[in-house]
Structures are given as structure tokens and as C-alpha cells.
Amino acid sequence: MELVRATEAAAIRAVPWIGRGNKNAADGAAVDAMRKFLATVEFQGEVVIGEGEKDEAPMLFNGEIVGNGRGPLCDIAVDPIDGTSLTAAGRQNALSVIAVADRGTMYNPKEVFYMDKIVAGPAGKGIIDLDRPIADNIKDLANALGKDVEDMNIAILDRPRHEKLIADVRASGAGTELMLDGDVAGGINAALENGRIDMCVGIGGTPEGIITACAIKGLDGVMQGRLYPRNDEERQNAIDAGHDLNAVLTQDDLVRTDNTFFVCTGVTDGGLVRGVNRERNQITTDSVVLRARSGTFRRVTAVHRSDKWLNDED
């Protein structure tokens, strides 16, 4: 629950920048707030996935130590705003996210920034396979879910690189939900039982994949990924670092422990959580907390006094 305070703070501080067209300002406000609250958490956290490499941020960079210096040794993955462009444009599905696992268990994604991924809920275990055609995956998952293929809904990032994938999904008879950004939310929605999305597929960020893996463990879902180098230099760097570019990585490869936590708070409204709502003297936040070891899914709605935030207190 201490972690929720950090994602809540990041989401609240991003609110003034929603729809203002300045994603860097939104991200900067969220980073500042998240870092401040992480400093109070009783753990010794090392940022494995942070802001530095991706956004050239001076705080919450890879390798930074956070927490109050007491408690367990942990790996930390942070994304103060997953969906900075969504926030800047005032669109849905922007989240503030933190994932935590035992020290030394998170996959290090620094050599290859992108990964080809497929995610589904518990029914997808032993069914989905990154090496099989997407139409076969959809058909077999539909059978496992007791659904018609025509009722299947597949989430995919709306990118030119996915033009053929989108066409193949539609040719199978299934529908698509095209995401402008933020495939963490897409992956989690795909793993939720009885959700609107049945599967999330396509090439997205490797850091986001590792964050998603922490959540998938809490939801008892299934995830597979393969590193996707963008160019020859990145490919060679990955090979030199010892990565097998043909290997299919599961959620257990991406996070090698069941002692994981995933926390997110909505910045803007979305299918997973509601965005921050400000009315008169109160601010309402909507968050999700997942713990893999206990299999617990918590939804946390919090009401904050506006004057406390204006005075920079909590």
C-alpha cells in the first residue's frame, strides 16, 4: 500500500498537464512526485527499469537507489506515466506504474528496447504460442474460452509495423482494439478474466513487457516475448551481451520470482482504472494493486483533500 501512495502522487501531479500538449512537463511532474514518495517506502530498491535511458530524465534513472534504506532488497521498475503522449493529448489509458520484485530477478532490457509479445489470461496457458500464426492462436484461445472467434477482441498498438498483424487478426474473423499507446494496460486487460480484451499482441517496449510480466504473475495469466532488435547495431549489442534473439521468454524468464508486486493508478480514464478526478476540495484516484505470491487483486479508490496537495503535503 506504500507503493500506491507513489503512483497516486505521480498521477495527481500529472493532472494539470492533461491535454496541454506538453508530454515532457507531464512526465517531469510525475517523476518528481513518484521519487519523493518512494523515498518513504521501507525497502532498499534499485531501479532496474527507469526513466533515464528512455526519457533522458535526471531522476529515477537505471541504477538509482530508492526507499528509506531499510527493509528488503528489491528490483524496481517504474513508469511514472505509461502513456505520456496520451496524457498530453488528453486521451484515455494513461497510467502511473510501479513493479517490484526480489533483488536480481528482473530481466535487464538495456540492449534491446523492443520485444514481440503475446499476452492472455489463465485460459491461454498451454494454448498461446508466439511461434504459431495469430489466426491459430485466436482460434484455440477462443475454444478454451468457450467463445466464437467472431466474439474475440485482440489489443494491438496502432503502429505501421503492425499493419500485417492487424490485417491477419481481422482476416481470422476476430475484432481488434487498436491502442494509441500504453501496452501495459493492454496486456493487463487481456489477462483479466471476463474482460473486454481476450489477447494482447504485437511489438512494444521491452521495459513495458517486464512491468507487464509482474502483473501477469499476479493474475495467473500467460505471457511470451521475443527480443526485437531495431537495427544491426542493436542486434550485435544483444548478441555480445549473451542474449538469444531466437528464445521465447515467458513471464518467469522476465521476472524470476513469484514475490512480485504491481501497482498502477489511472492518470486518464481507461478500461483498467479511472483517471484522476478533481471536484471542489477533493481529488479521487483509482488504483489496482496485484501481488503474485498471495494471488491478490485489490482495487483502491482514495479521496485526497485538495488543500493538502496544494500545500505539497500528504
PDB file of C-alpha atoms in Angstrom:
ATOM      1  CA  MET A   1       0.000   0.000   0.000  1.00  0.00           C
ATOM      2  CA  GLU A   2       3.002   2.293   0.443  1.00  0.00           C
ATOM      3  CA  LEU A   3       3.669   1.915  -3.273  1.00  0.00           C
ATOM      4  CA  VAL A   4       0.146   3.108  -4.090  1.00  0.00           C
ATOM      5  CA  ARG A   5       0.943   6.448  -2.500  1.00  0.00           C
ATOM      6  CA  ALA A   6       3.747   6.903  -5.037  1.00  0.00           C
ATOM      7  CA  THR A   7       1.608   6.116  -8.105  1.00  0.00           C
ATOM      8  CA  GLU A   8      -1.246   8.235  -6.723  1.00  0.00           C
ATOM      9  CA  ALA A   9       1.135  11.163  -6.255  1.00  0.00           C
ATOM     10  CA  ALA A  10       2.523  10.815  -9.778  1.00  0.00           C
ATOM     11  CA  ALA A  11      -0.957  10.659 -11.295  1.00  0.00           C
ATOM     12  CA  ILE A  12      -2.219  13.667  -9.333  1.00  0.00           C
ATOM     13  CA  ARG A  13       0.789  15.794 -10.244  1.00  0.00           C
ATOM     14  CA  ALA A  14       0.292  14.957 -13.927  1.00  0.00           C
ATOM     15  CA  VAL A  15      -3.299  16.218 -13.958  1.00  0.00           C
ATOM     16  CA  PRO A  16      -2.547  19.905 -14.714  1.00  0.00           C
ATOM     17  CA  TRP A  17      -0.777  18.748 -17.891  1.00  0.00           C
ATOM     18  CA  ILE A  18      -3.563  16.548 -19.270  1.00  0.00           C
ATOM     19  CA  GLY A  19      -4.495  17.796 -22.723  1.00  0.00           C
ATOM     20  CA  ARG A  20      -1.878  20.581 -22.671  1.00  0.00           C
ATOM     21  CA  GLY A  21       0.300  19.115 -25.421  1.00  0.00           C
ATOM     22  CA  ASN A  22       3.458  19.005 -23.304  1.00  0.00           C
ATOM     23  CA  LYS A  23       4.319  15.397 -22.542  1.00  0.00           C
ATOM     24  CA  ASN A  24       7.735  16.251 -21.075  1.00  0.00           C
ATOM     25  CA  ALA A  25       6.200  18.571 -18.496  1.00  0.00           C
ATOM     26  CA  ALA A  26       3.641  15.925 -17.550  1.00  0.00           C
ATOM     27  CA  ASP A  27       6.329  13.273 -17.210  1.00  0.00           C
ATOM     28  CA  GLY A  28       8.611  15.583 -15.220  1.00  0.00           C
ATOM     29  CA  ALA A  29       5.869  16.383 -12.707  1.00  0.00           C
ATOM     30  CA  ALA A  30       5.047  12.690 -12.302  1.00  0.00           C
ATOM     31  CA  VAL A  31       8.711  11.684 -11.892  1.00  0.00           C
ATOM     32  CA  ASP A  32       9.276  14.299  -9.177  1.00  0.00           C
ATOM     33  CA  ALA A  33       6.213  13.176  -7.231  1.00  0.00           C
ATOM     34  CA  MET A  34       6.894   9.452  -7.533  1.00  0.00           C
ATOM     35  CA  ARG A  35      10.507   9.785  -6.437  1.00  0.00           C
ATOM     36  CA  LYS A  36       9.535  11.821  -3.371  1.00  0.00           C
ATOM     37  CA  PHE A  37       7.081   9.188  -2.162  1.00  0.00           C
ATOM     38  CA  LEU A  38       9.319   6.214  -2.991  1.00  0.00           C
ATOM     39  CA  ALA A  39      11.876   7.701  -0.613  1.00  0.00           C
ATOM     40  CA  THR A  40       9.492   6.947   2.270  1.00  0.00           C
ATOM     41  CA  VAL A  41       8.907   3.260   1.408  1.00  0.00           C
ATOM     42  CA  GLU A  42      10.571   0.747   3.718  1.00  0.00           C
ATOM     43  CA  PHE A  43      12.736  -1.125   1.251  1.00  0.00           C
ATOM     44  CA  GLN A  44      16.103  -0.908  -0.470  1.00  0.00           C
ATOM     45  CA  GLY A  45      15.088  -0.609  -4.092  1.00  0.00           C
ATOM     46  CA  GLU A  46      17.338  -0.459  -7.131  1.00  0.00           C
ATOM     47  CA  VAL A  47      15.756   0.975 -10.270  1.00  0.00           C
ATOM     48  CA  VAL A  48      16.247  -1.650 -12.989  1.00  0.00           C
ATOM     49  CA  ILE A  49      13.781  -0.068 -15.395  1.00  0.00           C
ATOM     50  CA  GLY A  50      13.579   3.676 -15.032  1.00  0.00           C
ATOM     51  CA  GLU A  51      13.307   6.956 -16.840  1.00  0.00           C
ATOM     52  CA  GLY A  52      16.936   7.648 -17.721  1.00  0.00           C
ATOM     53  CA  GLU A  53      17.527   5.562 -20.848  1.00  0.00           C
ATOM     54  CA  LYS A  54      14.127   6.247 -22.361  1.00  0.00           C
ATOM     55  CA  ASP A  55      13.440   9.863 -21.483  1.00  0.00           C
ATOM     56  CA  GLU A  56      16.893  11.204 -20.511  1.00  0.00           C
ATOM     57  CA  ALA A  57      15.482  12.069 -17.084  1.00  0.00           C
ATOM     58  CA  PRO A  58      17.749  13.123 -14.218  1.00  0.00           C
ATOM     59  CA  MET A  59      15.766  11.118 -11.651  1.00  0.00           C
ATOM     60  CA  LEU A  60      14.514   7.532 -11.338  1.00  0.00           C
ATOM     61  CA  PHE A  61      17.306   6.533 -13.687  1.00  0.00           C
ATOM     62  CA  ASN A  62      18.515   2.956 -14.118  1.00  0.00           C
ATOM     63  CA  GLY A  63      20.689   2.040 -11.148  1.00  0.00           C
ATOM     64  CA  GLU A  64      19.292   4.687  -8.794  1.00  0.00           C
ATOM     65  CA  ILE A  65      18.661   3.501  -5.228  1.00  0.00           C
ATOM     66  CA  VAL A  66      15.273   4.395  -3.771  1.00  0.00           C
ATOM     67  CA  GLY A  67      13.478   3.736  -0.495  1.00  0.00           C
ATOM     68  CA  ASN A  68      14.339   4.599   3.085  1.00  0.00           C
ATOM     69  CA  GLY A  69      17.311   2.200   3.240  1.00  0.00           C
ATOM     70  CA  ARG A  70      15.577  -0.333   5.482  1.00  0.00           C
ATOM     71  CA  GLY A  71      13.680  -3.476   4.629  1.00  0.00           C
ATOM     72  CA  PRO A  72      14.090  -5.968   1.770  1.00  0.00           C
ATOM     73  CA  LEU A  73      16.400  -5.657  -1.231  1.00  0.00           C
ATOM     74  CA  CYS A  74      14.274  -5.176  -4.349  1.00  0.00           C
ATOM     75  CA  ASP A  75      14.364  -4.577  -8.078  1.00  0.00           C
ATOM     76  CA  ILE A  76      12.136  -1.690  -9.121  1.00  0.00           C
ATOM     77  CA  ALA A  77      10.545  -0.924 -12.477  1.00  0.00           C
ATOM     78  CA  VAL A  78       8.895   2.477 -12.734  1.00  0.00           C
ATOM     79  CA  ASP A  79       6.931   4.333 -15.365  1.00  0.00           C
ATOM     80  CA  PRO A  80       5.574   7.497 -13.743  1.00  0.00           C
ATOM     81  CA  ILE A  81       3.362   7.891 -16.806  1.00  0.00           C
ATOM     82  CA  ASP A  82       2.849   4.967 -19.158  1.00  0.00           C
ATOM     83  CA  GLY A  83       1.336   6.999 -21.965  1.00  0.00           C
ATOM     84  CA  THR A  84       2.885  10.475 -21.842  1.00  0.00           C
ATOM     85  CA  SER A  85       1.565  11.196 -25.339  1.00  0.00           C
ATOM     86  CA  LEU A  86      -1.898  10.076 -24.230  1.00  0.00           C
ATOM     87  CA  THR A  87      -1.699  12.444 -21.273  1.00  0.00           C
ATOM     88  CA  ALA A  88      -0.512  15.369 -23.383  1.00  0.00           C
ATOM     89  CA  ALA A  89      -3.353  14.800 -25.848  1.00  0.00           C
ATOM     90  CA  GLY A  90      -5.988  14.207 -23.161  1.00  0.00           C
ATOM     91  CA  ARG A  91      -6.633  10.664 -24.373  1.00  0.00           C
ATOM     92  CA  GLN A  92      -7.595   7.573 -22.395  1.00  0.00           C
ATOM     93  CA  ASN A  93      -5.499   4.809 -20.802  1.00  0.00           C
ATOM     94  CA  ALA A  94      -2.569   6.780 -19.320  1.00  0.00           C
ATOM     95  CA  LEU A  95      -1.302   5.123 -16.117  1.00  0.00           C
ATOM     96  CA  SER A  96       1.271   5.653 -13.408  1.00  0.00           C
ATOM     97  CA  VAL A  97       3.007   2.316 -12.781  1.00  0.00           C
ATOM     98  CA  ILE A  98       5.422   0.642 -10.363  1.00  0.00           C
ATOM     99  CA  ALA A  99       6.501  -3.018 -10.329  1.00  0.00           C
ATOM    100  CA  VAL A 100       8.650  -4.566  -7.588  1.00  0.00           C
ATOM    101  CA  ALA A 101      10.395  -7.932  -7.309  1.00  0.00           C
ATOM    102  CA  ASP A 102      13.199  -9.551  -5.301  1.00  0.00           C
ATOM    103  CA  ARG A 103      16.659  -8.083  -5.980  1.00  0.00           C
ATOM    104  CA  GLY A 104      18.339  -9.557  -9.046  1.00  0.00           C
ATOM    105  CA  THR A 105      15.238 -11.204 -10.539  1.00  0.00           C
ATOM    106  CA  MET A 106      14.138  -8.708 -13.214  1.00  0.00           C
ATOM    107  CA  TYR A 107      15.380  -9.185 -16.755  1.00  0.00           C
ATOM    108  CA  ASN A 108      17.712  -6.404 -17.869  1.00  0.00           C
ATOM    109  CA  PRO A 109      16.338  -4.916 -21.115  1.00  0.00           C
ATOM    110  CA  LYS A 110      19.024  -2.332 -21.820  1.00  0.00           C
ATOM    111  CA  GLU A 111      20.441  -3.901 -25.023  1.00  0.00           C
ATOM    112  CA  VAL A 112      17.139  -4.290 -26.884  1.00  0.00           C
ATOM    113  CA  PHE A 113      14.371  -1.767 -26.351  1.00  0.00           C
ATOM    114  CA  TYR A 114      11.611  -3.638 -28.230  1.00  0.00           C
ATOM    115  CA  MET A 115      10.021  -7.049 -27.832  1.00  0.00           C
ATOM    116  CA  ASP A 116       7.423  -9.049 -29.769  1.00  0.00           C
ATOM    117  CA  LYS A 117       4.787 -10.073 -27.214  1.00  0.00           C
ATOM    118  CA  ILE A 118       1.633 -12.109 -26.746  1.00  0.00           C
ATOM    119  CA  VAL A 119      -0.443 -11.974 -23.544  1.00  0.00           C
ATOM    120  CA  ALA A 120      -3.600 -13.734 -22.391  1.00  0.00           C
ATOM    121  CA  GLY A 121      -5.378 -14.775 -19.214  1.00  0.00           C
ATOM    122  CA  PRO A 122      -5.314 -18.136 -17.400  1.00  0.00           C
ATOM    123  CA  ALA A 123      -7.214 -19.844 -20.235  1.00  0.00           C
ATOM    124  CA  GLY A 124      -4.244 -19.179 -22.507  1.00  0.00           C
ATOM    125  CA  LYS A 125      -1.878 -21.463 -20.593  1.00  0.00           C
ATOM    126  CA  GLY A 126      -0.617 -24.178 -22.923  1.00  0.00           C
ATOM    127  CA  ILE A 127      -2.613 -22.568 -25.732  1.00  0.00           C
ATOM    128  CA  ILE A 128      -0.983 -19.383 -26.981  1.00  0.00           C
ATOM    129  CA  ASP A 129       2.364 -19.668 -28.725  1.00  0.00           C
ATOM    130  CA  LEU A 130       4.384 -16.793 -30.140  1.00  0.00           C
ATOM    131  CA  ASP A 131       5.722 -19.070 -32.901  1.00  0.00           C
ATOM    132  CA  ARG A 132       2.281 -20.005 -34.222  1.00  0.00           C
ATOM    133  CA  PRO A 133       0.198 -17.968 -36.714  1.00  0.00           C
ATOM    134  CA  ILE A 134      -2.013 -15.414 -34.993  1.00  0.00           C
ATOM    135  CA  ALA A 135      -5.154 -16.962 -36.508  1.00  0.00           C
ATOM    136  CA  ASP A 136      -4.338 -20.314 -34.852  1.00  0.00           C
ATOM    137  CA  ASN A 137      -3.729 -18.628 -31.504  1.00  0.00           C
ATOM    138  CA  ILE A 138      -7.043 -16.807 -31.719  1.00  0.00           C
ATOM    139  CA  LYS A 139      -8.980 -19.925 -32.732  1.00  0.00           C
ATOM    140  CA  ASP A 140      -7.521 -22.108 -29.967  1.00  0.00           C
ATOM    141  CA  LEU A 141      -7.906 -19.432 -27.292  1.00  0.00           C
ATOM    142  CA  ALA A 142     -11.499 -18.875 -28.365  1.00  0.00           C
ATOM    143  CA  ASN A 143     -12.153 -22.613 -27.906  1.00  0.00           C
ATOM    144  CA  ALA A 144     -10.541 -22.516 -24.460  1.00  0.00           C
ATOM    145  CA  LEU A 145     -12.694 -19.526 -23.500  1.00  0.00           C
ATOM    146  CA  GLY A 146     -15.859 -21.082 -24.924  1.00  0.00           C
ATOM    147  CA  LYS A 147     -16.306 -18.198 -27.349  1.00  0.00           C
ATOM    148  CA  ASP A 148     -16.782 -17.811 -31.074  1.00  0.00           C
ATOM    149  CA  VAL A 149     -13.829 -16.347 -32.954  1.00  0.00           C
ATOM    150  CA  GLU A 150     -16.107 -13.502 -34.069  1.00  0.00           C
ATOM    151  CA  ASP A 151     -16.515 -12.508 -30.406  1.00  0.00           C
ATOM    152  CA  MET A 152     -12.777 -12.324 -29.747  1.00  0.00           C
ATOM    153  CA  ASN A 153     -11.213  -8.885 -29.228  1.00  0.00           C
ATOM    154  CA  ILE A 154      -7.447  -8.517 -29.772  1.00  0.00           C
ATOM    155  CA  ALA A 155      -5.496  -5.494 -28.494  1.00  0.00           C
ATOM    156  CA  ILE A 156      -2.646  -4.208 -30.690  1.00  0.00           C
ATOM    157  CA  LEU A 157      -0.623  -0.997 -30.664  1.00  0.00           C
ATOM    158  CA  ASP A 158      -1.663   1.123 -33.642  1.00  0.00           C
ATOM    159  CA  ARG A 159       1.680   1.313 -35.433  1.00  0.00           C
ATOM    160  CA  PRO A 160       2.731   0.955 -39.098  1.00  0.00           C
ATOM    161  CA  ARG A 161       4.810  -2.100 -38.144  1.00  0.00           C
ATOM    162  CA  HIS A 162       1.577  -3.890 -37.190  1.00  0.00           C
ATOM    163  CA  GLU A 163      -0.252  -3.383 -40.481  1.00  0.00           C
ATOM    164  CA  LYS A 164       0.007  -7.049 -41.495  1.00  0.00           C
ATOM    165  CA  LEU A 165      -0.716  -8.306 -37.963  1.00  0.00           C
ATOM    166  CA  ILE A 166      -3.890  -6.219 -37.787  1.00  0.00           C
ATOM    167  CA  ALA A 167      -4.969  -7.499 -41.205  1.00  0.00           C
ATOM    168  CA  ASP A 168      -4.310 -11.118 -40.158  1.00  0.00           C
ATOM    169  CA  VAL A 169      -6.333 -10.725 -36.958  1.00  0.00           C
ATOM    170  CA  ARG A 170      -9.265  -9.297 -38.864  1.00  0.00           C
ATOM    171  CA  ALA A 171      -8.973 -11.969 -41.559  1.00  0.00           C
ATOM    172  CA  SER A 172      -9.323 -14.604 -38.819  1.00  0.00           C
ATOM    173  CA  GLY A 173     -12.740 -13.196 -38.006  1.00  0.00           C
ATOM    174  CA  ALA A 174     -11.740 -11.573 -34.710  1.00  0.00           C
ATOM    175  CA  GLY A 175     -12.008  -7.880 -33.897  1.00  0.00           C
ATOM    176  CA  THR A 176      -9.203  -5.502 -32.983  1.00  0.00           C
ATOM    177  CA  GLU A 177      -8.827  -2.865 -30.296  1.00  0.00           C
ATOM    178  CA  LEU A 178      -6.110  -0.546 -31.527  1.00  0.00           C
ATOM    179  CA  MET A 179      -4.156   1.198 -28.789  1.00  0.00           C
ATOM    180  CA  LEU A 180      -2.541   4.572 -29.430  1.00  0.00           C
ATOM    181  CA  ASP A 181      -0.027   3.962 -26.646  1.00  0.00           C
ATOM    182  CA  GLY A 182       0.390   2.158 -23.324  1.00  0.00           C
ATOM    183  CA  ASP A 183       0.584  -1.588 -23.952  1.00  0.00           C
ATOM    184  CA  VAL A 184       0.950  -2.269 -20.204  1.00  0.00           C
ATOM    185  CA  ALA A 185      -2.774  -1.611 -19.801  1.00  0.00           C
ATOM    186  CA  GLY A 186      -3.464  -3.705 -22.902  1.00  0.00           C
ATOM    187  CA  GLY A 187      -1.588  -6.683 -21.512  1.00  0.00           C
ATOM    188  CA  ILE A 188      -3.257  -6.493 -18.121  1.00  0.00           C
ATOM    189  CA  ASN A 189      -6.724  -6.132 -19.637  1.00  0.00           C
ATOM    190  CA  ALA A 190      -6.018  -9.227 -21.749  1.00  0.00           C
ATOM    191  CA  ALA A 191      -5.128 -11.222 -18.622  1.00  0.00           C
ATOM    192  CA  LEU A 192      -8.223 -10.211 -16.667  1.00  0.00           C
ATOM    193  CA  GLU A 193     -10.892 -12.895 -16.706  1.00  0.00           C
ATOM    194  CA  ASN A 194     -14.226 -11.814 -18.183  1.00  0.00           C
ATOM    195  CA  GLY A 195     -12.620  -8.643 -19.538  1.00  0.00           C
ATOM    196  CA  ARG A 196     -13.295  -6.854 -22.807  1.00  0.00           C
ATOM    197  CA  ILE A 197      -9.932  -7.871 -24.336  1.00  0.00           C
ATOM    198  CA  ASP A 198      -9.026 -11.520 -24.896  1.00  0.00           C
ATOM    199  CA  MET A 199      -5.422 -11.210 -26.097  1.00  0.00           C
ATOM    200  CA  CYS A 200      -2.763  -8.519 -26.495  1.00  0.00           C
ATOM    201  CA  VAL A 201      -0.183  -8.989 -29.249  1.00  0.00           C
ATOM    202  CA  GLY A 202       2.493  -7.110 -31.144  1.00  0.00           C
ATOM    203  CA  ILE A 203       5.824  -5.347 -30.803  1.00  0.00           C
ATOM    204  CA  GLY A 204       6.161  -2.964 -27.872  1.00  0.00           C
ATOM    205  CA  GLY A 205       8.739  -1.843 -25.356  1.00  0.00           C
ATOM    206  CA  THR A 206      10.833  -4.448 -23.552  1.00  0.00           C
ATOM    207  CA  PRO A 207      10.711  -2.426 -20.290  1.00  0.00           C
ATOM    208  CA  GLU A 208       6.917  -2.348 -20.521  1.00  0.00           C
ATOM    209  CA  GLY A 209       6.997  -6.099 -21.129  1.00  0.00           C
ATOM    210  CA  ILE A 210       8.838  -6.722 -17.871  1.00  0.00           C
ATOM    211  CA  ILE A 211       6.441  -4.473 -15.965  1.00  0.00           C
ATOM    212  CA  THR A 212       3.538  -6.347 -17.551  1.00  0.00           C
ATOM    213  CA  ALA A 213       5.098  -9.686 -16.556  1.00  0.00           C
ATOM    214  CA  CYS A 214       4.924  -8.667 -12.877  1.00  0.00           C
ATOM    215  CA  ALA A 215       1.207  -8.036 -13.281  1.00  0.00           C
ATOM    216  CA  ILE A 216       0.616 -11.218 -15.278  1.00  0.00           C
ATOM    217  CA  LYS A 217       2.095 -13.248 -12.432  1.00  0.00           C
ATOM    218  CA  GLY A 218      -0.432 -11.700 -10.070  1.00  0.00           C
ATOM    219  CA  LEU A 219      -3.289 -12.507 -12.456  1.00  0.00           C
ATOM    220  CA  ASP A 220      -2.137 -16.095 -13.153  1.00  0.00           C
ATOM    221  CA  GLY A 221      -2.058 -15.241 -16.835  1.00  0.00           C
ATOM    222  CA  VAL A 222       0.416 -16.163 -19.549  1.00  0.00           C
ATOM    223  CA  MET A 223       2.910 -14.077 -21.494  1.00  0.00           C
ATOM    224  CA  GLN A 224       5.535 -14.801 -24.115  1.00  0.00           C
ATOM    225  CA  GLY A 225       8.028 -12.447 -25.703  1.00  0.00           C
ATOM    226  CA  ARG A 226      10.985 -12.380 -28.056  1.00  0.00           C
ATOM    227  CA  LEU A 227      13.552  -9.590 -28.270  1.00  0.00           C
ATOM    228  CA  TYR A 228      13.143  -7.462 -31.396  1.00  0.00           C
ATOM    229  CA  PRO A 229      16.299  -5.512 -32.325  1.00  0.00           C
ATOM    230  CA  ARG A 230      15.605  -2.349 -34.309  1.00  0.00           C
ATOM    231  CA  ASN A 231      18.842  -2.397 -36.304  1.00  0.00           C
ATOM    232  CA  ASP A 232      22.087  -4.276 -36.857  1.00  0.00           C
ATOM    233  CA  GLU A 233      23.906  -2.375 -34.108  1.00  0.00           C
ATOM    234  CA  GLU A 234      21.268  -3.249 -31.525  1.00  0.00           C
ATOM    235  CA  ARG A 235      21.278  -6.859 -32.731  1.00  0.00           C
ATOM    236  CA  GLN A 236      25.044  -7.118 -32.310  1.00  0.00           C
ATOM    237  CA  ASN A 237      24.940  -5.474 -28.882  1.00  0.00           C
ATOM    238  CA  ALA A 238      22.367  -8.031 -27.774  1.00  0.00           C
ATOM    239  CA  ILE A 239      24.433 -10.939 -29.087  1.00  0.00           C
ATOM    240  CA  ASP A 240      27.575  -9.565 -27.420  1.00  0.00           C
ATOM    241  CA  ALA A 241      25.659  -9.332 -24.138  1.00  0.00           C
ATOM    242  CA  GLY A 242      24.728 -13.008 -24.403  1.00  0.00           C
ATOM    243  CA  HIS A 243      21.064 -12.707 -25.402  1.00  0.00           C
ATOM    244  CA  ASP A 244      19.499 -15.444 -27.507  1.00  0.00           C
ATOM    245  CA  LEU A 245      17.438 -13.494 -30.029  1.00  0.00           C
ATOM    246  CA  ASN A 246      15.503 -16.618 -31.026  1.00  0.00           C
ATOM    247  CA  ALA A 247      14.466 -17.502 -27.489  1.00  0.00           C
ATOM    248  CA  VAL A 248      10.837 -17.196 -26.441  1.00  0.00           C
ATOM    249  CA  LEU A 249      10.785 -15.640 -22.991  1.00  0.00           C
ATOM    250  CA  THR A 250       7.925 -16.295 -20.577  1.00  0.00           C
ATOM    251  CA  GLN A 251       6.803 -14.182 -17.642  1.00  0.00           C
ATOM    252  CA  ASP A 252       9.006 -16.411 -15.472  1.00  0.00           C
ATOM    253  CA  ASP A 253      12.047 -15.546 -17.591  1.00  0.00           C
ATOM    254  CA  LEU A 254      11.288 -11.827 -17.449  1.00  0.00           C
ATOM    255  CA  VAL A 255      10.796 -11.884 -13.662  1.00  0.00           C
ATOM    256  CA  ARG A 256      12.403 -14.855 -11.934  1.00  0.00           C
ATOM    257  CA  THR A 257      10.380 -14.841  -8.728  1.00  0.00           C
ATOM    258  CA  ASP A 258       6.782 -15.118  -7.577  1.00  0.00           C
ATOM    259  CA  ASN A 259       7.358 -12.408  -4.991  1.00  0.00           C
ATOM    260  CA  THR A 260       6.190  -9.562  -7.217  1.00  0.00           C
ATOM    261  CA  PHE A 261       4.036  -6.501  -6.742  1.00  0.00           C
ATOM    262  CA  PHE A 262       2.378  -4.433  -9.438  1.00  0.00           C
ATOM    263  CA  VAL A 263       0.712  -1.097  -8.720  1.00  0.00           C
ATOM    264  CA  CYS A 264      -0.929   1.349 -11.107  1.00  0.00           C
ATOM    265  CA  THR A 265      -3.048   4.475 -10.747  1.00  0.00           C
ATOM    266  CA  GLY A 266      -5.097   5.971 -13.555  1.00  0.00           C
ATOM    267  CA  VAL A 267      -3.983   9.332 -14.910  1.00  0.00           C
ATOM    268  CA  THR A 268      -6.743   9.464 -17.508  1.00  0.00           C
ATOM    269  CA  ASP A 269      -9.816   7.231 -17.764  1.00  0.00           C
ATOM    270  CA  GLY A 270      -9.315   3.795 -19.271  1.00  0.00           C
ATOM    271  CA  GLY A 271     -10.511   0.228 -19.357  1.00  0.00           C
ATOM    272  CA  LEU A 272      -8.409  -0.804 -16.346  1.00  0.00           C
ATOM    273  CA  VAL A 273      -8.763   2.159 -13.962  1.00  0.00           C
ATOM    274  CA  ARG A 274     -10.459   5.546 -13.901  1.00  0.00           C
ATOM    275  CA  GLY A 275      -8.417   8.698 -14.218  1.00  0.00           C
ATOM    276  CA  VAL A 276      -7.844  11.303 -11.519  1.00  0.00           C
ATOM    277  CA  ASN A 277     -10.999  13.288 -10.758  1.00  0.00           C
ATOM    278  CA  ARG A 278     -10.857  16.730  -9.141  1.00  0.00           C
ATOM    279  CA  GLU A 279     -14.002  18.237  -7.655  1.00  0.00           C
ATOM    280  CA  ARG A 280     -14.081  21.185  -5.250  1.00  0.00           C
ATOM    281  CA  ASN A 281     -11.893  20.305  -2.271  1.00  0.00           C
ATOM    282  CA  GLN A 282     -11.192  16.674  -3.076  1.00  0.00           C
ATOM    283  CA  ILE A 283      -9.240  14.566  -5.535  1.00  0.00           C
ATOM    284  CA  THR A 284     -10.256  10.968  -6.240  1.00  0.00           C
ATOM    285  CA  THR A 285      -7.818   8.364  -7.539  1.00  0.00           C
ATOM    286  CA  ASP A 286      -8.425   4.817  -8.770  1.00  0.00           C
ATOM    287  CA  SER A 287      -5.661   2.206  -8.452  1.00  0.00           C
ATOM    288  CA  VAL A 288      -5.001  -1.515  -8.820  1.00  0.00           C
ATOM    289  CA  VAL A 289      -2.596  -3.495  -6.623  1.00  0.00           C
ATOM    290  CA  LEU A 290      -1.514  -7.031  -7.582  1.00  0.00           C
ATOM    291  CA  ARG A 291       0.601  -9.387  -5.501  1.00  0.00           C
ATOM    292  CA  ALA A 292       1.688 -12.611  -7.177  1.00  0.00           C
ATOM    293  CA  ARG A 293       2.625 -14.613  -4.069  1.00  0.00           C
ATOM    294  CA  SER A 294      -0.818 -14.226  -2.484  1.00  0.00           C
ATOM    295  CA  GLY A 295      -2.740 -14.013  -5.767  1.00  0.00           C
ATOM    296  CA  THR A 296      -4.399 -10.845  -4.500  1.00  0.00           C
ATOM    297  CA  PHE A 297      -6.090  -8.277  -6.720  1.00  0.00           C
ATOM    298  CA  ARG A 298      -7.001  -5.077  -4.901  1.00  0.00           C
ATOM    299  CA  ARG A 299      -8.806  -2.078  -6.306  1.00  0.00           C
ATOM    300  CA  VAL A 300      -8.084   1.037  -4.267  1.00  0.00           C
ATOM    301  CA  THR A 301     -10.212   4.167  -4.507  1.00  0.00           C
ATOM    302  CA  ALA A 302      -8.786   7.047  -2.486  1.00  0.00           C
ATOM    303  CA  VAL A 303     -10.105  10.515  -1.746  1.00  0.00           C
ATOM    304  CA  HIS A 304      -7.473  13.212  -1.107  1.00  0.00           C
ATOM    305  CA  ARG A 305      -8.020  16.725   0.209  1.00  0.00           C
ATOM    306  CA  SER A 306      -7.090  19.238  -2.465  1.00  0.00           C
ATOM    307  CA  ASP A 307      -5.701  21.744   0.003  1.00  0.00           C
ATOM    308  CA  LYS A 308      -3.156  19.191   1.241  1.00  0.00           C
ATOM    309  CA  TRP A 309      -1.862  18.765  -2.289  1.00  0.00           C
ATOM    310  CA  LEU A 310      -1.793  22.487  -2.906  1.00  0.00           C
ATOM    311  CA  ASN A 311       0.356  22.789   0.214  1.00  0.00           C
ATOM    312  CA  ASP A 312       2.543  19.894  -1.014  1.00  0.00           C
ATOM    313  CA  GLU A 313       1.635  17.741   1.967  1.00  0.00           C
ATOM    314  CA  ASP A 314       0.168  14.270   2.347  1.00  0.00           C
TER     315      ASP A 314
END
